[in-house]
Tab-separated table of C-alpha atoms in Angstrom:
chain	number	residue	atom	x	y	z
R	1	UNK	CA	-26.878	-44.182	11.915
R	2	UNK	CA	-26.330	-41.620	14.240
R	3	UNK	CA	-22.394	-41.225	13.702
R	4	UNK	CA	-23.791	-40.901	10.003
R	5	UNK	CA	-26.408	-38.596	11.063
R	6	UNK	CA	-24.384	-36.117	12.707
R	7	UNK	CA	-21.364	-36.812	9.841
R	8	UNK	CA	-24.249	-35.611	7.631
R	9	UNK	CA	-25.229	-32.287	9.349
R	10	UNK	CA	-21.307	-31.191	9.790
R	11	UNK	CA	-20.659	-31.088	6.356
R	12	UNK	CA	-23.978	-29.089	5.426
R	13	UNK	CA	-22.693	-26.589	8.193
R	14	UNK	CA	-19.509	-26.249	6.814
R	15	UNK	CA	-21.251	-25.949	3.152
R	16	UNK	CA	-23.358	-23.408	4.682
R	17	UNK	CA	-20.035	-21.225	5.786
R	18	UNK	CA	-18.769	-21.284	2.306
R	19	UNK	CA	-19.505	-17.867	0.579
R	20	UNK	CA	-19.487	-16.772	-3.061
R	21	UNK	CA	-17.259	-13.724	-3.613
R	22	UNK	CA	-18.024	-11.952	-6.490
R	23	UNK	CA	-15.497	-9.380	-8.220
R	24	UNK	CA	-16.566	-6.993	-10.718
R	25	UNK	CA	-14.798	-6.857	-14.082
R	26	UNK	CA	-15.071	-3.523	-16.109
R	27	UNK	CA	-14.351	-3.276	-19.276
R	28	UNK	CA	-15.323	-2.067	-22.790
R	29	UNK	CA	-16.697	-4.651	-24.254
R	30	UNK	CA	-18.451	-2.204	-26.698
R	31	UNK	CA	-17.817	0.104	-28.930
R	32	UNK	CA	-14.400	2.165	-29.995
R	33	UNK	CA	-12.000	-0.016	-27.806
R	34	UNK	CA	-14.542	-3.191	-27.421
R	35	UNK	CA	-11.088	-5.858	-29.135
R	36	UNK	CA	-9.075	-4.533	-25.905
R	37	UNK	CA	-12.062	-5.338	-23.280
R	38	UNK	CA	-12.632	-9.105	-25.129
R	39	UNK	CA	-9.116	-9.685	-25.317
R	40	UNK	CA	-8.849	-9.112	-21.408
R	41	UNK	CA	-11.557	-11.165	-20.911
R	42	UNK	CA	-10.200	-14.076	-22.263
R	43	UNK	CA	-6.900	-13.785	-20.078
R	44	UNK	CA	-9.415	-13.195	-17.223
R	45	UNK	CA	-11.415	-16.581	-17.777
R	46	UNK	CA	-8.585	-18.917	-18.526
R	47	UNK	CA	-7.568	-17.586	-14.590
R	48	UNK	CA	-10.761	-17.945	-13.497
R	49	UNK	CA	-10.465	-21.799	-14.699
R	50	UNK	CA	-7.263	-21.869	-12.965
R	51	UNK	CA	-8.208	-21.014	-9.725
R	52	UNK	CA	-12.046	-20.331	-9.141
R	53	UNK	CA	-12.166	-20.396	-5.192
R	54	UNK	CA	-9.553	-18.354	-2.832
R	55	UNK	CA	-9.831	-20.087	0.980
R	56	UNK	CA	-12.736	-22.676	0.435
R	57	UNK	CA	-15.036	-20.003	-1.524
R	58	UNK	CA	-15.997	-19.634	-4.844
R	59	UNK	CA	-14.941	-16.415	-7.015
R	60	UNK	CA	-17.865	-14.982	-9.342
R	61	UNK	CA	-16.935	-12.998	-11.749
R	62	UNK	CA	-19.459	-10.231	-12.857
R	63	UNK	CA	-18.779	-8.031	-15.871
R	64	UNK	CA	-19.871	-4.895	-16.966
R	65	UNK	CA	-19.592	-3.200	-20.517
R	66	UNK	CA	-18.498	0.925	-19.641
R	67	UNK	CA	-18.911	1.283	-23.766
R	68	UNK	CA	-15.846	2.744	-24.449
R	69	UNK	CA	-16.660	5.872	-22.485
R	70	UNK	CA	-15.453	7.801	-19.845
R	71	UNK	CA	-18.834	8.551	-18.364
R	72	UNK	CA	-20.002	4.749	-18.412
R	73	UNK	CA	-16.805	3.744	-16.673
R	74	UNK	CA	-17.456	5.417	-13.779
R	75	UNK	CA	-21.175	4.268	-13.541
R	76	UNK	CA	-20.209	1.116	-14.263
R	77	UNK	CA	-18.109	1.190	-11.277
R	78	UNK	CA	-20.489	2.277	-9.104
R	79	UNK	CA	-23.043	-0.154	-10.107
R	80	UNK	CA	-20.410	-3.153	-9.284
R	81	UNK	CA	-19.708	-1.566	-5.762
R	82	UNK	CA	-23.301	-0.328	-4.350
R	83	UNK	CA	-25.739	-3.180	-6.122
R	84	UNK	CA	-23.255	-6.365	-6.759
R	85	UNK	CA	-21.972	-5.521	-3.530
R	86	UNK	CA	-18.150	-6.628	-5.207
R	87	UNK	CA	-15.147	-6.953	-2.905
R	88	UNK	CA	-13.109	-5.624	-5.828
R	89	UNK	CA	-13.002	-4.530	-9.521
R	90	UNK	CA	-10.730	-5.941	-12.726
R	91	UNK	CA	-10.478	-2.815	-14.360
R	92	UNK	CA	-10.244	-0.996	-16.868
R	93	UNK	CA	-8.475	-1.103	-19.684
R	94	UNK	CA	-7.569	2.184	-21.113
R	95	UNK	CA	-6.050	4.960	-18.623
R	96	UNK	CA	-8.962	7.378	-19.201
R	97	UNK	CA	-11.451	5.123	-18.222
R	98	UNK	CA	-9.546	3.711	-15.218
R	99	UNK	CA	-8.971	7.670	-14.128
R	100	UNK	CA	-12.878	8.057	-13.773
R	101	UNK	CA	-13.652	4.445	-12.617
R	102	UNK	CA	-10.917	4.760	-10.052
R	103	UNK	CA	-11.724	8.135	-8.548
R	104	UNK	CA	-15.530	6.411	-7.855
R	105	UNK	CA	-13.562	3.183	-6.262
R	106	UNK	CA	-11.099	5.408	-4.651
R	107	UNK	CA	-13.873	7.058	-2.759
R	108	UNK	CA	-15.725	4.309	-1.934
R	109	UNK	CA	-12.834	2.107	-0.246
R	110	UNK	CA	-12.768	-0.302	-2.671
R	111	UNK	CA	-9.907	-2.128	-4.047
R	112	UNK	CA	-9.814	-2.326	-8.062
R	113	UNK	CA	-6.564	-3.493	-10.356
R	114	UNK	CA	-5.892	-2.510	-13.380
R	115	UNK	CA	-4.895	-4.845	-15.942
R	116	UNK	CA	-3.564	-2.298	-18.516
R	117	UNK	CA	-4.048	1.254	-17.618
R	118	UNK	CA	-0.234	2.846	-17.635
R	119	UNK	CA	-0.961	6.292	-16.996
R	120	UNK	CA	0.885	7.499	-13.984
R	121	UNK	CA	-2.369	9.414	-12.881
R	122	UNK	CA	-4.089	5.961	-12.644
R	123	UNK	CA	-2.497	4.772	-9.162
R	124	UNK	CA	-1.093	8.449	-7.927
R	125	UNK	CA	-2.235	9.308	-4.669
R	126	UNK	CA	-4.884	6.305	-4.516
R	127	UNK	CA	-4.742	3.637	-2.103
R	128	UNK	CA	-6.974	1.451	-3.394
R	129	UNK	CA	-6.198	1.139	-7.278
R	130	UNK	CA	-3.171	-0.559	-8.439
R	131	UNK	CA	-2.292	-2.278	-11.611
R	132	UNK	CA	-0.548	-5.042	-13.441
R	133	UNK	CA	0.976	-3.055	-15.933
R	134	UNK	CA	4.301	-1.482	-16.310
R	135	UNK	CA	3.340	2.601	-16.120
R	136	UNK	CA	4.190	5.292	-19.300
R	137	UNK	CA	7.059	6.602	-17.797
R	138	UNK	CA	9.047	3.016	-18.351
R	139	UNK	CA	6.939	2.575	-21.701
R	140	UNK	CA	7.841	5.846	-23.006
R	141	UNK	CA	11.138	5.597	-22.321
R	142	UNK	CA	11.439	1.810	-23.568
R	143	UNK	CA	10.069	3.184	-27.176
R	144	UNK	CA	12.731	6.007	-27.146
R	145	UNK	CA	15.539	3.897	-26.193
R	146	UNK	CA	14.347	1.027	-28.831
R	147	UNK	CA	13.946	3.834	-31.311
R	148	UNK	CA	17.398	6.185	-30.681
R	149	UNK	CA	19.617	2.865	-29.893
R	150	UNK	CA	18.088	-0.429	-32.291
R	151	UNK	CA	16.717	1.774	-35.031
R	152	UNK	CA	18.990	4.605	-35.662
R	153	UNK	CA	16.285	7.217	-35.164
R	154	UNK	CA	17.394	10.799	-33.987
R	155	UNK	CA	14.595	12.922	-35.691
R	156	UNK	CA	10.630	11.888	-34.087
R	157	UNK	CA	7.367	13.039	-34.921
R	158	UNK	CA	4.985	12.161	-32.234
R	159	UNK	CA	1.170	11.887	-33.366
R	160	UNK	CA	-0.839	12.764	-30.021
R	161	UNK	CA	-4.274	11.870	-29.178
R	162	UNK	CA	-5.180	15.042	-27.341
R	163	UNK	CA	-8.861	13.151	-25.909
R	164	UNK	CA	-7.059	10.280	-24.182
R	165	UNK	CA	-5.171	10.839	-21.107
R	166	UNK	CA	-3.326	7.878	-22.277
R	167	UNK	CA	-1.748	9.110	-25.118
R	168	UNK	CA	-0.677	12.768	-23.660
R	169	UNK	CA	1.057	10.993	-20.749
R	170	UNK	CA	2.700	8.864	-23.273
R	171	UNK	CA	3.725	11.360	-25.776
R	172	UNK	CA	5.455	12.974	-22.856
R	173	UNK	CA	7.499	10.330	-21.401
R	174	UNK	CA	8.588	9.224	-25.181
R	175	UNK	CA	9.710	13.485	-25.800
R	176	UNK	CA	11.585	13.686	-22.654
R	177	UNK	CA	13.880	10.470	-22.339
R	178	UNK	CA	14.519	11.131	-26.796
R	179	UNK	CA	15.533	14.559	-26.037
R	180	UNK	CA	17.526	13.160	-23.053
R	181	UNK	CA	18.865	10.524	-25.654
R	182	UNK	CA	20.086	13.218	-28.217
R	183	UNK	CA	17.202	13.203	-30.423
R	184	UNK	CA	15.182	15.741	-31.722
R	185	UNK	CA	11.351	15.803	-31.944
R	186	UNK	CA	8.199	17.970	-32.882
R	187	UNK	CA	4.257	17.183	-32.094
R	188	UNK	CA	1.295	17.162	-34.121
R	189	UNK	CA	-2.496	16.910	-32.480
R	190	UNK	CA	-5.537	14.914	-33.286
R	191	UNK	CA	-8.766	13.253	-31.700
R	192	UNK	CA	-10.259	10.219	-30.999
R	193	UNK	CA	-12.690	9.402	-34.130
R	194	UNK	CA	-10.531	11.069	-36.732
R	195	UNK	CA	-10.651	10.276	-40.583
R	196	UNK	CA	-8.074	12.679	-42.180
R	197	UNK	CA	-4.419	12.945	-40.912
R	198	UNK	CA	-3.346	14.839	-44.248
R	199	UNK	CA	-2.773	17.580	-42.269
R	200	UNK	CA	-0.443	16.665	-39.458
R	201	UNK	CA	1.254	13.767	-41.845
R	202	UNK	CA	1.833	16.900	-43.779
R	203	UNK	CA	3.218	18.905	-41.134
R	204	UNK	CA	5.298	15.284	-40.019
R	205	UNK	CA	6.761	15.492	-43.417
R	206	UNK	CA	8.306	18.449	-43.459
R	207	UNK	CA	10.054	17.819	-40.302
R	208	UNK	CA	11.520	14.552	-42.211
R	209	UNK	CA	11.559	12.178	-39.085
R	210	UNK	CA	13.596	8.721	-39.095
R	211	UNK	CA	10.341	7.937	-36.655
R	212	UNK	CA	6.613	8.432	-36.132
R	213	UNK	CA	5.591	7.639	-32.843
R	214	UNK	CA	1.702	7.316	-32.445
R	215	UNK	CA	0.805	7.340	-28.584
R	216	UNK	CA	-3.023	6.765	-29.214
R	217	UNK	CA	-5.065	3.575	-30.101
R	218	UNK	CA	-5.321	1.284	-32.677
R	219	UNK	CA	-7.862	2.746	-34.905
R	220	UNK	CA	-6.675	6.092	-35.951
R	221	UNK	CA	-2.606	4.023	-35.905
R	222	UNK	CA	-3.852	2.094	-38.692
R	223	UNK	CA	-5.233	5.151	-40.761
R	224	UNK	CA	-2.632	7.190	-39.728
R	225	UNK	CA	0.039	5.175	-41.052
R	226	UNK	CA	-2.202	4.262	-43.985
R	227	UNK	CA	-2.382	7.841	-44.858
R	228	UNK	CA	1.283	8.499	-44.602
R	229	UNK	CA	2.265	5.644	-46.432
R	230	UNK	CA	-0.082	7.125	-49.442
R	231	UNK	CA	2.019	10.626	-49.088
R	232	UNK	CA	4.985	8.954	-49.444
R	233	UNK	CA	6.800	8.212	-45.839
R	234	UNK	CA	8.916	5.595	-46.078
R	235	UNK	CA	10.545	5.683	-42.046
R	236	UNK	CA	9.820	4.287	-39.350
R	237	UNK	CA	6.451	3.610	-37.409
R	238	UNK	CA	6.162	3.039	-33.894
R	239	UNK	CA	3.172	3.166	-31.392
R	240	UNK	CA	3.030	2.394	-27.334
R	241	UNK	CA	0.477	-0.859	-26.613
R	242	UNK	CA	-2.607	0.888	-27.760
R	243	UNK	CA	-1.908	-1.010	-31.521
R	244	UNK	CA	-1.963	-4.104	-30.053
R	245	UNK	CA	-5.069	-5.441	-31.182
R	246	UNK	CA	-5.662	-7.779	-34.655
R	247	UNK	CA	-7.698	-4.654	-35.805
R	248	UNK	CA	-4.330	-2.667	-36.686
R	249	UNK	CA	-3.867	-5.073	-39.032
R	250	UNK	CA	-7.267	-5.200	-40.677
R	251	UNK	CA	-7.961	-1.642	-40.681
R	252	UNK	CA	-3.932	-0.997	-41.715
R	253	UNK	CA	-3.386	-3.444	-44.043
R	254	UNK	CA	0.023	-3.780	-45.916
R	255	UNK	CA	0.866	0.106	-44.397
R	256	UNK	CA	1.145	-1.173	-41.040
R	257	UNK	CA	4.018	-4.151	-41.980
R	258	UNK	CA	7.590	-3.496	-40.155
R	259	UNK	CA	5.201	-1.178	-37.142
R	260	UNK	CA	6.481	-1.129	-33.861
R	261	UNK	CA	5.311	-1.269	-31.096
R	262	UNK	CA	5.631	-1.513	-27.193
R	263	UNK	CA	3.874	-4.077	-25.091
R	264	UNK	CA	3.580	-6.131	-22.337
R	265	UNK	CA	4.014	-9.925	-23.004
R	266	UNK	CA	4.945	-12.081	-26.167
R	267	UNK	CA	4.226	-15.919	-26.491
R	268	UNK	CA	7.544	-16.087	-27.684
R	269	UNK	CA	9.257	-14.331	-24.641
R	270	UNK	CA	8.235	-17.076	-22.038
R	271	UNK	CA	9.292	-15.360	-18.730
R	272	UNK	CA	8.081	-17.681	-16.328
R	273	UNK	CA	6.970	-21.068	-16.035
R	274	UNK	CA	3.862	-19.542	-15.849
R	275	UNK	CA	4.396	-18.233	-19.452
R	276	UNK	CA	4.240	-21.498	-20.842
R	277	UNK	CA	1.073	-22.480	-18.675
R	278	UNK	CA	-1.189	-19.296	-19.440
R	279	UNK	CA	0.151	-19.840	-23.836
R	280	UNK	CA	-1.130	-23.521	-23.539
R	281	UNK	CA	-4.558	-22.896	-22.051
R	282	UNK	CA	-5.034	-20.101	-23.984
R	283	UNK	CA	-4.648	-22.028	-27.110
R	284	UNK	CA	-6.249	-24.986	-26.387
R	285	UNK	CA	-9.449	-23.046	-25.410
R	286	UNK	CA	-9.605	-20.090	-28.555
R	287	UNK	CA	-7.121	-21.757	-30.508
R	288	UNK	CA	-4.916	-18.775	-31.175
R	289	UNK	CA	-2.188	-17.145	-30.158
R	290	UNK	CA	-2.476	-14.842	-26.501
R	291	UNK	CA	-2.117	-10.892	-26.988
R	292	UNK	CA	-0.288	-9.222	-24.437
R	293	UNK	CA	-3.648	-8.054	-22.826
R	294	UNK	CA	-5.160	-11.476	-22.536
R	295	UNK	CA	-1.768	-11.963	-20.344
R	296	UNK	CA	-2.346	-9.214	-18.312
R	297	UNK	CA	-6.346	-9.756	-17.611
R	298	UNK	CA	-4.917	-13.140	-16.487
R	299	UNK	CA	-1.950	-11.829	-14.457
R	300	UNK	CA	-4.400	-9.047	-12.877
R	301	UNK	CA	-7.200	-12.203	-11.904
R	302	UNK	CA	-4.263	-14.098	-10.515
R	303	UNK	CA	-2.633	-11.170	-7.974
R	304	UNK	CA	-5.881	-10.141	-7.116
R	305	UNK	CA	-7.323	-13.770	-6.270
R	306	UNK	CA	-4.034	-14.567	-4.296
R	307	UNK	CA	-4.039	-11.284	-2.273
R	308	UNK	CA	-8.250	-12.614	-1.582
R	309	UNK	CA	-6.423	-15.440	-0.283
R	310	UNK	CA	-3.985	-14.491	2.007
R	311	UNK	CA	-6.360	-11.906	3.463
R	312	UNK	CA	-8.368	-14.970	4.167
R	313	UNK	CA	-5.977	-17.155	5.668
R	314	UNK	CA	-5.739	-14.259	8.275
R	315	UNK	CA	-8.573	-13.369	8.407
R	316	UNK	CA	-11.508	-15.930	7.496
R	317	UNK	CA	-13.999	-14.128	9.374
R	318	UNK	CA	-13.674	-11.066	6.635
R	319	UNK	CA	-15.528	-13.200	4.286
R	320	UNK	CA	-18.638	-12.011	6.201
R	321	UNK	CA	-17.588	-8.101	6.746
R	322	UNK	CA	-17.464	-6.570	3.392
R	323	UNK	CA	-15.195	-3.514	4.211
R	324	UNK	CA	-13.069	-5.275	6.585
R	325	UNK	CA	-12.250	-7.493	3.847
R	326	UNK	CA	-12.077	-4.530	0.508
R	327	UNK	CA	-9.841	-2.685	3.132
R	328	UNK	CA	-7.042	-5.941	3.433
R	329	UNK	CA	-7.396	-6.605	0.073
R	330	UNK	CA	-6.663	-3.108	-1.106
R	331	UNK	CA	-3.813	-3.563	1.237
R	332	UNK	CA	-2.842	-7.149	0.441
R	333	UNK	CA	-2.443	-6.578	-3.438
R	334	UNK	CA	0.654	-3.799	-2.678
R	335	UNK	CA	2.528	-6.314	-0.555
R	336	UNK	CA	2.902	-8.532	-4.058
R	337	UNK	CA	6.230	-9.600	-4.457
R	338	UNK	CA	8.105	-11.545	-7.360
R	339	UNK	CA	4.250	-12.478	-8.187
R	340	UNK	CA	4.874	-15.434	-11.247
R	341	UNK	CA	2.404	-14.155	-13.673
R	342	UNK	CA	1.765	-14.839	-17.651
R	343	UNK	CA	3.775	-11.718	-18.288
R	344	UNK	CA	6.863	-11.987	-16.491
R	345	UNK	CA	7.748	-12.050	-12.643
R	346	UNK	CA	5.783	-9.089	-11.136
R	347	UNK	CA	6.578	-6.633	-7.802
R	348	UNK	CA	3.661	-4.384	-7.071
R	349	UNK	CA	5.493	-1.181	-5.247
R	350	UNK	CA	3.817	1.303	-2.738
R	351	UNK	CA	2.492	3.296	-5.390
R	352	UNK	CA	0.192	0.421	-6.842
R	353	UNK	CA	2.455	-0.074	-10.217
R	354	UNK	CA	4.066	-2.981	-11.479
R	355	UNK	CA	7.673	-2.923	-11.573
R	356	UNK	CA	8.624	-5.051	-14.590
R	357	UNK	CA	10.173	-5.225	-18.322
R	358	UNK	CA	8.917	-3.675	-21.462
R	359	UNK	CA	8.532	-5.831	-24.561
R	360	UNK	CA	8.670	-4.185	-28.478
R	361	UNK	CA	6.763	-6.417	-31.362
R	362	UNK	CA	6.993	-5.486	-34.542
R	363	UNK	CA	4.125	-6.666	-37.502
R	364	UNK	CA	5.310	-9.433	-39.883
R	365	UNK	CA	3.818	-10.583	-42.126
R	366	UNK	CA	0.246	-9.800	-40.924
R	367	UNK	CA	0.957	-11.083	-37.131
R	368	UNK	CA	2.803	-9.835	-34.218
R	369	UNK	CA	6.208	-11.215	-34.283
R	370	UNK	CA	8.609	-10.577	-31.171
R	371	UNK	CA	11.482	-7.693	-31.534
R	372	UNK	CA	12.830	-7.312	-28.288
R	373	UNK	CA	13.199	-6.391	-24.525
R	374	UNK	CA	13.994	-3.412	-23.045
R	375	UNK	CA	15.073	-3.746	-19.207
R	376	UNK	CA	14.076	-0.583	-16.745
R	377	UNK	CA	17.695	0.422	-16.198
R	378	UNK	CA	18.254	1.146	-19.741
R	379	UNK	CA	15.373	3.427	-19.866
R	380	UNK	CA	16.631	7.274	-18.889
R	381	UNK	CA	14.490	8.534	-16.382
């Protein structure tokens, strides 16, 4: 009775050591961009379910909605770090956010990954905020090789969101390495919210481009290229992975069939083993096909969870000194090496970006059907 006794007590002690670590995960789960923040939260849950403890203690995930705003993605930040008390933040999705949410995390020593933000501005000069992602440079140049070399383009328009941080970066990258290609291209402006693109399609027109590259997000893609369809374009469309989202399609409709676009992960690309895993989970639980930023809320959970881990192993009494343990973590995440995510095999560098392929898809038929790969050393830099 005694041996049972004291059998008993030992494993409520070692109960008792076990802590919950909670992360924060920011995202907009609300309004203008709310199908990118739910799409990343499925990819985040199915790697939750995969691994929900890192050395003996449980992961809790909190989220917070930022709204689709720049302002709310900071607070939101803030809230996860001085009230949850979070060793690190999932987050965010689109670069502007990730810019304001990332300056509050920067300056409170707090590690947060991003699963999709590709601005360069994102991770430069940080040390705590890396990401998942490839960054625009590599995706701008990916959509200028894929639209000089596999479509024949050599005149561009670029449509520029001139409110998203996001889409100027982009539209930069994308004018520099076609110019370097041989091509020739011209810019038009607009803003987030936009109804009427008569204007600049007008203005795109006259130019008569092979190409119209649209560096924003999916809402004003699918009127834009609704709207230029109606004046008569019949070339190319191509966008950077701010279309990917099953709204394109709704809000596009037949005008956005044959658009291209670059992105991050296709079910029918299978990379890794880990490919196959991440597709089979996904469908069994929302019985659908993954998007590419399902994959990379899943790859970010995964390379932030393992970096918890080997912090731990090093380290177990961290677990009990918050910034001891946000400081190795922060650290932990850059060291990342040949990581075997859902979207390929992934190297964080000392900058906090992912070194790793760019995918195009194209829509078909309604869905988003693979078109290719375009490896970093064929992108002019």
């Amino acid at each position: 009775m005694r041996k049972l006794l004291g059998v008993i007590v030992l494993t409520f002690a070692i109960l008792a050591m076990a802590a919950t670590i909670k992360v924060g995960v920011v995202l907009p789960m609300t309004g203008g961009i709310s199908a990118f923040g739910q799409m990343t939260w499925e990819g985040i849950q199915i790697a939750h379910s995969v691994k929900p403890t890192v050395a003996g203690h449980e992961i809790k995930l909190v989220l917070l909605d930022n709204r689709s705003e720049k302002t709310e993605a900071a607070n939101a930040v803030a809230r996860a770090i001085d009230k949850e008390k979070v060793v690190a933040i999932i987050g965010q999705v689109a670069s502007s956010h990730s810019l304001a949410g990332g300056a509050v995390a920067e300056e409170k020593h707090t590690p947060m990954i991003s699963p999709s933000s590709t601005n360069p501005l994102v991770t430069q000069g940080k040390k705590y905020v890396s990401r998942a992602c490839f960054i625009d440079p590599f995706q701008g140049g990916a959509a200028a090789v894929f639209a000089f070399n596999k479509l024949g383009a050599r005149r561009a328009v670029v449509f520029t969101d001139i409110q998203q941080d996001y889409s100027v970066g982009l539209t930069n990258f994308f004018m520099r390495a076609f110019r370097k290609l041989g091509g020739t291209v011209v810019q038009v402006f607009y803003n987030t919210g936009d109804q009427d693109f008569s204007a600049q399609i007008s203005t795109a027109l006259a130019f008569s481009p092979d190409v119209i590259f649209i560096t924003g997000y999916y809402p004003e893609a699918a009127l834009i290229s609704r709207q230029a369809r109606q004046l008569g374009y019949t070339g190319y469309i191509m966008g950077g992975d701010g279309l990917e989202a099953p709204e394109l399609v709704s809000i596009g409709g037949e005008a956005v069939e044959g658009v291209y676009f670059t992105t991050h992960f296709h079910a029918k690309a299978a990379a890794t083993p880990m490919t196959k895993k991440f597709v089979a989970m996904y469908k069994e639980k929302y019985k659908k096909d993954p998007s590419a930023l399902a994959a990379l809320g899943f790859d970010a959970y995964l390379i932030l969870a393992e970096a918890m881990e080997r912090v731990l192993k090093a380290h177990p009494e961290y677990v009990n000194d918050l910034q001891k343990f946000r400081d190795a973590v922060a650290i932990e995440i850059r060291n990342t090496k040949n990581f075997e995510g859902a979207s390929g095999y992934i190297t964080i560098n000392k900058n906090g970006d992912a070194v790793k392929s760019v995918v195009v898809d194209v829509v078909k038929n309604g869905e988003f059907d693979f078109a290719g790969i375009i490896n970093p050393d064929e992108i002019p830099m």
